[in-house]
mmCIF file of C-alpha atoms in Angstrom:
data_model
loop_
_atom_site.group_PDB
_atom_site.id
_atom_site.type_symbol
_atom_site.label_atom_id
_atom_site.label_comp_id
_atom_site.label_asym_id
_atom_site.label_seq_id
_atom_site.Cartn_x
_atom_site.Cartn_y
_atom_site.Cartn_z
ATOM 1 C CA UNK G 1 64.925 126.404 107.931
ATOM 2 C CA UNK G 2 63.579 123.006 105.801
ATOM 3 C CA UNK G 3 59.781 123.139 105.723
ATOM 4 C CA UNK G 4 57.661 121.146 108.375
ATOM 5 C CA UNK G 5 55.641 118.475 107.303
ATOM 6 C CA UNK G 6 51.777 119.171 107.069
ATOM 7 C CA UNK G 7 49.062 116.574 107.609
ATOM 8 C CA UNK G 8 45.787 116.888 105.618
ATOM 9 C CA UNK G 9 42.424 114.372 105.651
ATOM 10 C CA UNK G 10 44.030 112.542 102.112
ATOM 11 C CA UNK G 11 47.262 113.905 101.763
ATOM 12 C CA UNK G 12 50.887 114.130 103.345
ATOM 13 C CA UNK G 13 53.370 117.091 102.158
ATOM 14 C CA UNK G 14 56.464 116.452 103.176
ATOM 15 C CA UNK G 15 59.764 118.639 102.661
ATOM 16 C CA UNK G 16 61.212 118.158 99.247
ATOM 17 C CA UNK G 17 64.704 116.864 99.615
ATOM 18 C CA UNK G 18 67.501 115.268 96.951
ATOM 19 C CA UNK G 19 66.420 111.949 97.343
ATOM 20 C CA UNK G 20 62.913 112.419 96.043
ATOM 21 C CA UNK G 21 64.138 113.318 92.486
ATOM 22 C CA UNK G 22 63.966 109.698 91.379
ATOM 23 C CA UNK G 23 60.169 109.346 92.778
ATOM 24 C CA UNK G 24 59.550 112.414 91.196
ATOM 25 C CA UNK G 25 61.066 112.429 87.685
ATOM 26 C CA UNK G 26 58.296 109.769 87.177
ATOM 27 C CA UNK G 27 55.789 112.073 88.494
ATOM 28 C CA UNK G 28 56.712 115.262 86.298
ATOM 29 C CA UNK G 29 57.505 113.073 82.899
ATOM 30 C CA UNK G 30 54.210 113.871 81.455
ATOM 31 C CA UNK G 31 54.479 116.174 78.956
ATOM 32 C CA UNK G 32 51.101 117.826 79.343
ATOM 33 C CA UNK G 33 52.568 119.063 82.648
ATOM 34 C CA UNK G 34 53.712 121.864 80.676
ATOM 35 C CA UNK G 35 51.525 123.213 78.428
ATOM 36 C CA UNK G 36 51.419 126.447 80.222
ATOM 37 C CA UNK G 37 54.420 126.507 82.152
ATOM 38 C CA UNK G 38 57.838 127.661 80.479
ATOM 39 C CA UNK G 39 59.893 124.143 81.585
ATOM 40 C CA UNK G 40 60.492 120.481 80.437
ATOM 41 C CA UNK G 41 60.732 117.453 81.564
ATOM 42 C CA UNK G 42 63.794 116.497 83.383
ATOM 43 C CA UNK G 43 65.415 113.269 84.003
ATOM 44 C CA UNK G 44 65.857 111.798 87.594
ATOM 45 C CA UNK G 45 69.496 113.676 87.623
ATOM 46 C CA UNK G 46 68.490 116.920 85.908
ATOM 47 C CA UNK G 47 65.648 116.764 88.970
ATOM 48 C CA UNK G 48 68.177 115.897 91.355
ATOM 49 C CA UNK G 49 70.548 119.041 90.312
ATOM 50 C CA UNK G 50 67.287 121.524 90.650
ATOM 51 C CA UNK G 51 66.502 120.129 94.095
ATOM 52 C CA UNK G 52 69.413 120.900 94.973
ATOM 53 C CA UNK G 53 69.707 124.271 94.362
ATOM 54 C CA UNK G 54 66.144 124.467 95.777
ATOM 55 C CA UNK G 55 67.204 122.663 99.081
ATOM 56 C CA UNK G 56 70.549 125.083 99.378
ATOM 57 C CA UNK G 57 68.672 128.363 99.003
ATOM 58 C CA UNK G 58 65.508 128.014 101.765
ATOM 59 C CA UNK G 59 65.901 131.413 103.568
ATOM 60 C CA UNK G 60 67.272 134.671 102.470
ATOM 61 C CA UNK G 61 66.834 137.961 103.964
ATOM 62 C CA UNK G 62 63.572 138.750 102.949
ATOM 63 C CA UNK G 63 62.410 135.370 101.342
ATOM 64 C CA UNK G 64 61.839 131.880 102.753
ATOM 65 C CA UNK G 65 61.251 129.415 99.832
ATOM 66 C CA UNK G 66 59.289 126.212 100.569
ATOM 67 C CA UNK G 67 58.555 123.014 98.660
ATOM 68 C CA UNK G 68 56.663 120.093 99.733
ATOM 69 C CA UNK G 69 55.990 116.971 97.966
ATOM 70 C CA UNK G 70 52.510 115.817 97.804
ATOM 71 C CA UNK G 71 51.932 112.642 98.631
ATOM 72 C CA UNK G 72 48.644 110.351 98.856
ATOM 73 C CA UNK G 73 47.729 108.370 101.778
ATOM 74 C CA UNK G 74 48.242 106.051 103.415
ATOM 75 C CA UNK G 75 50.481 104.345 100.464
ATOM 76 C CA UNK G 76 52.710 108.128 100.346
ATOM 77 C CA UNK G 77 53.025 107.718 96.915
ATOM 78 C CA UNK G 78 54.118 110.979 95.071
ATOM 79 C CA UNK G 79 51.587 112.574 93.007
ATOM 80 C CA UNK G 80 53.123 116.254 92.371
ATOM 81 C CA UNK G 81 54.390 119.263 94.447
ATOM 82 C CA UNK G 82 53.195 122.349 95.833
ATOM 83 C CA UNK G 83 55.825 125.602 96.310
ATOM 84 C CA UNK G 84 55.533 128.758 98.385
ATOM 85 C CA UNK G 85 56.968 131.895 98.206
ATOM 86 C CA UNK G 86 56.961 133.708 101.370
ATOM 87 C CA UNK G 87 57.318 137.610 101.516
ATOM 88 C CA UNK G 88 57.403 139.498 104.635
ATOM 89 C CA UNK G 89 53.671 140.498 103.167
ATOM 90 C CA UNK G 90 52.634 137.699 100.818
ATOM 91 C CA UNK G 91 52.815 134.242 99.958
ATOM 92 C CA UNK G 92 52.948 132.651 96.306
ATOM 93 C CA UNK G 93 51.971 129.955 95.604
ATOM 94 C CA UNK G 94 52.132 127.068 93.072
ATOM 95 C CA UNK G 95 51.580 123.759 92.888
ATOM 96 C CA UNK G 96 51.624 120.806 89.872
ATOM 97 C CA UNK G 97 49.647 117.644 90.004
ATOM 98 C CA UNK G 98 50.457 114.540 87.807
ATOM 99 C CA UNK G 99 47.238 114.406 85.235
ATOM 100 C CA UNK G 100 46.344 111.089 86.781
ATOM 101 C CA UNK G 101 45.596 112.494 90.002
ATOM 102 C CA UNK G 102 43.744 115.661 89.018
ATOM 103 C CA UNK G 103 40.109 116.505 89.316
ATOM 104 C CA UNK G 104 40.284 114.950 93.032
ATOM 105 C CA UNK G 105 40.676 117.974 94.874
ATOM 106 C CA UNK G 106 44.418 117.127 95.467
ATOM 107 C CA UNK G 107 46.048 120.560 94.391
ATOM 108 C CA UNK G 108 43.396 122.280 96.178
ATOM 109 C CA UNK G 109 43.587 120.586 99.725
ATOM 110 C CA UNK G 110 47.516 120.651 99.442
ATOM 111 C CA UNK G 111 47.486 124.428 98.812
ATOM 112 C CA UNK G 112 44.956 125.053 101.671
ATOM 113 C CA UNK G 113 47.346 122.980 104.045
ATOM 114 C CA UNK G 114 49.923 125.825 103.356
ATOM 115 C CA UNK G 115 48.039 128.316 103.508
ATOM 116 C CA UNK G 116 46.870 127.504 106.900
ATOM 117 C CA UNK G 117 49.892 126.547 108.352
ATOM 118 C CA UNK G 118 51.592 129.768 106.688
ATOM 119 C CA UNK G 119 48.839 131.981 108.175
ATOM 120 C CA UNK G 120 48.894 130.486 111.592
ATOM 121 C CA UNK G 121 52.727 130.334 111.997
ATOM 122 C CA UNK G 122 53.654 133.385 110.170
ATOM 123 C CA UNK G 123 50.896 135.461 110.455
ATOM 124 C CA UNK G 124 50.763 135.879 106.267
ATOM 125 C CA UNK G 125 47.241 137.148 105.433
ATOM 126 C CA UNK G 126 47.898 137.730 101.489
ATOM 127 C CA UNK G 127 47.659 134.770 99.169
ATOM 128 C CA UNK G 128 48.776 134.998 95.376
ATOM 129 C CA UNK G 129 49.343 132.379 92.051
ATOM 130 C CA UNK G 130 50.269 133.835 88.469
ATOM 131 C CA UNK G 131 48.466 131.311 85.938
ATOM 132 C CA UNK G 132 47.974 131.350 82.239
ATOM 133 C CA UNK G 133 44.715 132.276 81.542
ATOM 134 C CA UNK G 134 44.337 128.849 79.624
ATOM 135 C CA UNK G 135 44.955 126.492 82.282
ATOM 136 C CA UNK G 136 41.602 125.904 83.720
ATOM 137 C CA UNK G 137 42.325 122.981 86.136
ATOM 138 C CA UNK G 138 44.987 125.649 88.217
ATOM 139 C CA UNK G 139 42.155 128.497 87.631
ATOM 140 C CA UNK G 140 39.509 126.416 89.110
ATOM 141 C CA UNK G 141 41.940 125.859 92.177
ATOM 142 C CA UNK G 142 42.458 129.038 92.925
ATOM 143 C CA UNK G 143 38.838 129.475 92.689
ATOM 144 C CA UNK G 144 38.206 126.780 95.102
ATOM 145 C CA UNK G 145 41.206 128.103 97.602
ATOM 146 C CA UNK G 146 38.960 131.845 97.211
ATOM 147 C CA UNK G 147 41.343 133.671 94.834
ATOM 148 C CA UNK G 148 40.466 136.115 92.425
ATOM 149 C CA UNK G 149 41.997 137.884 89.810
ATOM 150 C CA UNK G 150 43.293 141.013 90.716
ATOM 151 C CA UNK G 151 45.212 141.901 87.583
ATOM 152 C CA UNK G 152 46.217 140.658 84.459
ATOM 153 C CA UNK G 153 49.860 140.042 83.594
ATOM 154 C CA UNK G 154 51.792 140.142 80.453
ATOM 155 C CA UNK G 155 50.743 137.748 77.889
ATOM 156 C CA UNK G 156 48.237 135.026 79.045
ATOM 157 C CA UNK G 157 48.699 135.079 82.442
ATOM 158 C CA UNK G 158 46.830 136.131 85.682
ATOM 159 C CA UNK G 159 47.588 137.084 89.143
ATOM 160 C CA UNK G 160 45.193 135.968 91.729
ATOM 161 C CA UNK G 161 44.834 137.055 95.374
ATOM 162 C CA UNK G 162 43.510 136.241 98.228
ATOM 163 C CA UNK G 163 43.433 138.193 101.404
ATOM 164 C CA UNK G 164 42.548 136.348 104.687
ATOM 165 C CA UNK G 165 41.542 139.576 106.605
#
């Protein structure tokens, strides 16, 4: 099952498919993307062959994956993504905003919109991230989304939680 659309005051997610990996490669090109996040850069077909495999693989058994591209209104121009993880008991969450567009608010209103819609259709009350302990714009997000940490992780990383009950 592809994920549904969500609708938030500034921003449209919609379902990450193929065709986005052109719009997209522009997006993810800057480098500081990735200072604490094992990946690269890829080019528009590199992007293409990922979201492919992403697209293929939405369900399994016990895990539904879900990707969203954010978008700003009303233009829908692509700023970055936002992923989730759903567990029978837990969803994970991530999300990547091009530098442009952070310190808006953007990462944090696109995260809420799945965690709302996750809680209300699934009934998922658990909400975590991992993130490197140096990455203070995706710390202060899960800050503002009321995560906390709840353990520390091998090397510089976190894990954050948030419980809705």
């Amino acid at each position: 099952m592809v994920a549904a659309p969500l609708d938030t005051q500034r921003l449209l997610l919609t379902p990450l498919r193929v065709a986005d990996a052109r719009e997209m490669a522009r997006i993810l090109a800057d480098p500081a993307l990735y200072a604490y996040i094992d990946d690269t850069p890829l080019d528009e077909e590199q992007l293409a062959a990922r979201y492919e495999s992403q697209t293929s693989r939405w369900d399994s058994a016990t895990t539904k994956w879900r990707n969203w591209v954010v978008r700003l209104k009303p233009a829908q121009c692509a700023i970055g993504y936002v992923q989730a993880t759903i567990e029978p008991h837990e969803c994970i969450l991530a999300w990547v905003i091009n530098p442009q567009w952070q310190g808006n608010g953007y990462a944090t209103e696109a995260a809420l919109g799945v965690i709302e819609q996750t809680y209300a259709q699934l009934g998922i009350t658990r909400f975590s991230s991992t993130i490197d302990r140096r990455n203070a714009p995706s710390r202060g997000v899960a800050q503002h989304l009321g995560m906390a940490i709840a353990a520390e992780r091998c090397g510089t990383e976190d894990y954050w939680t948030m419980d809705m009950e």
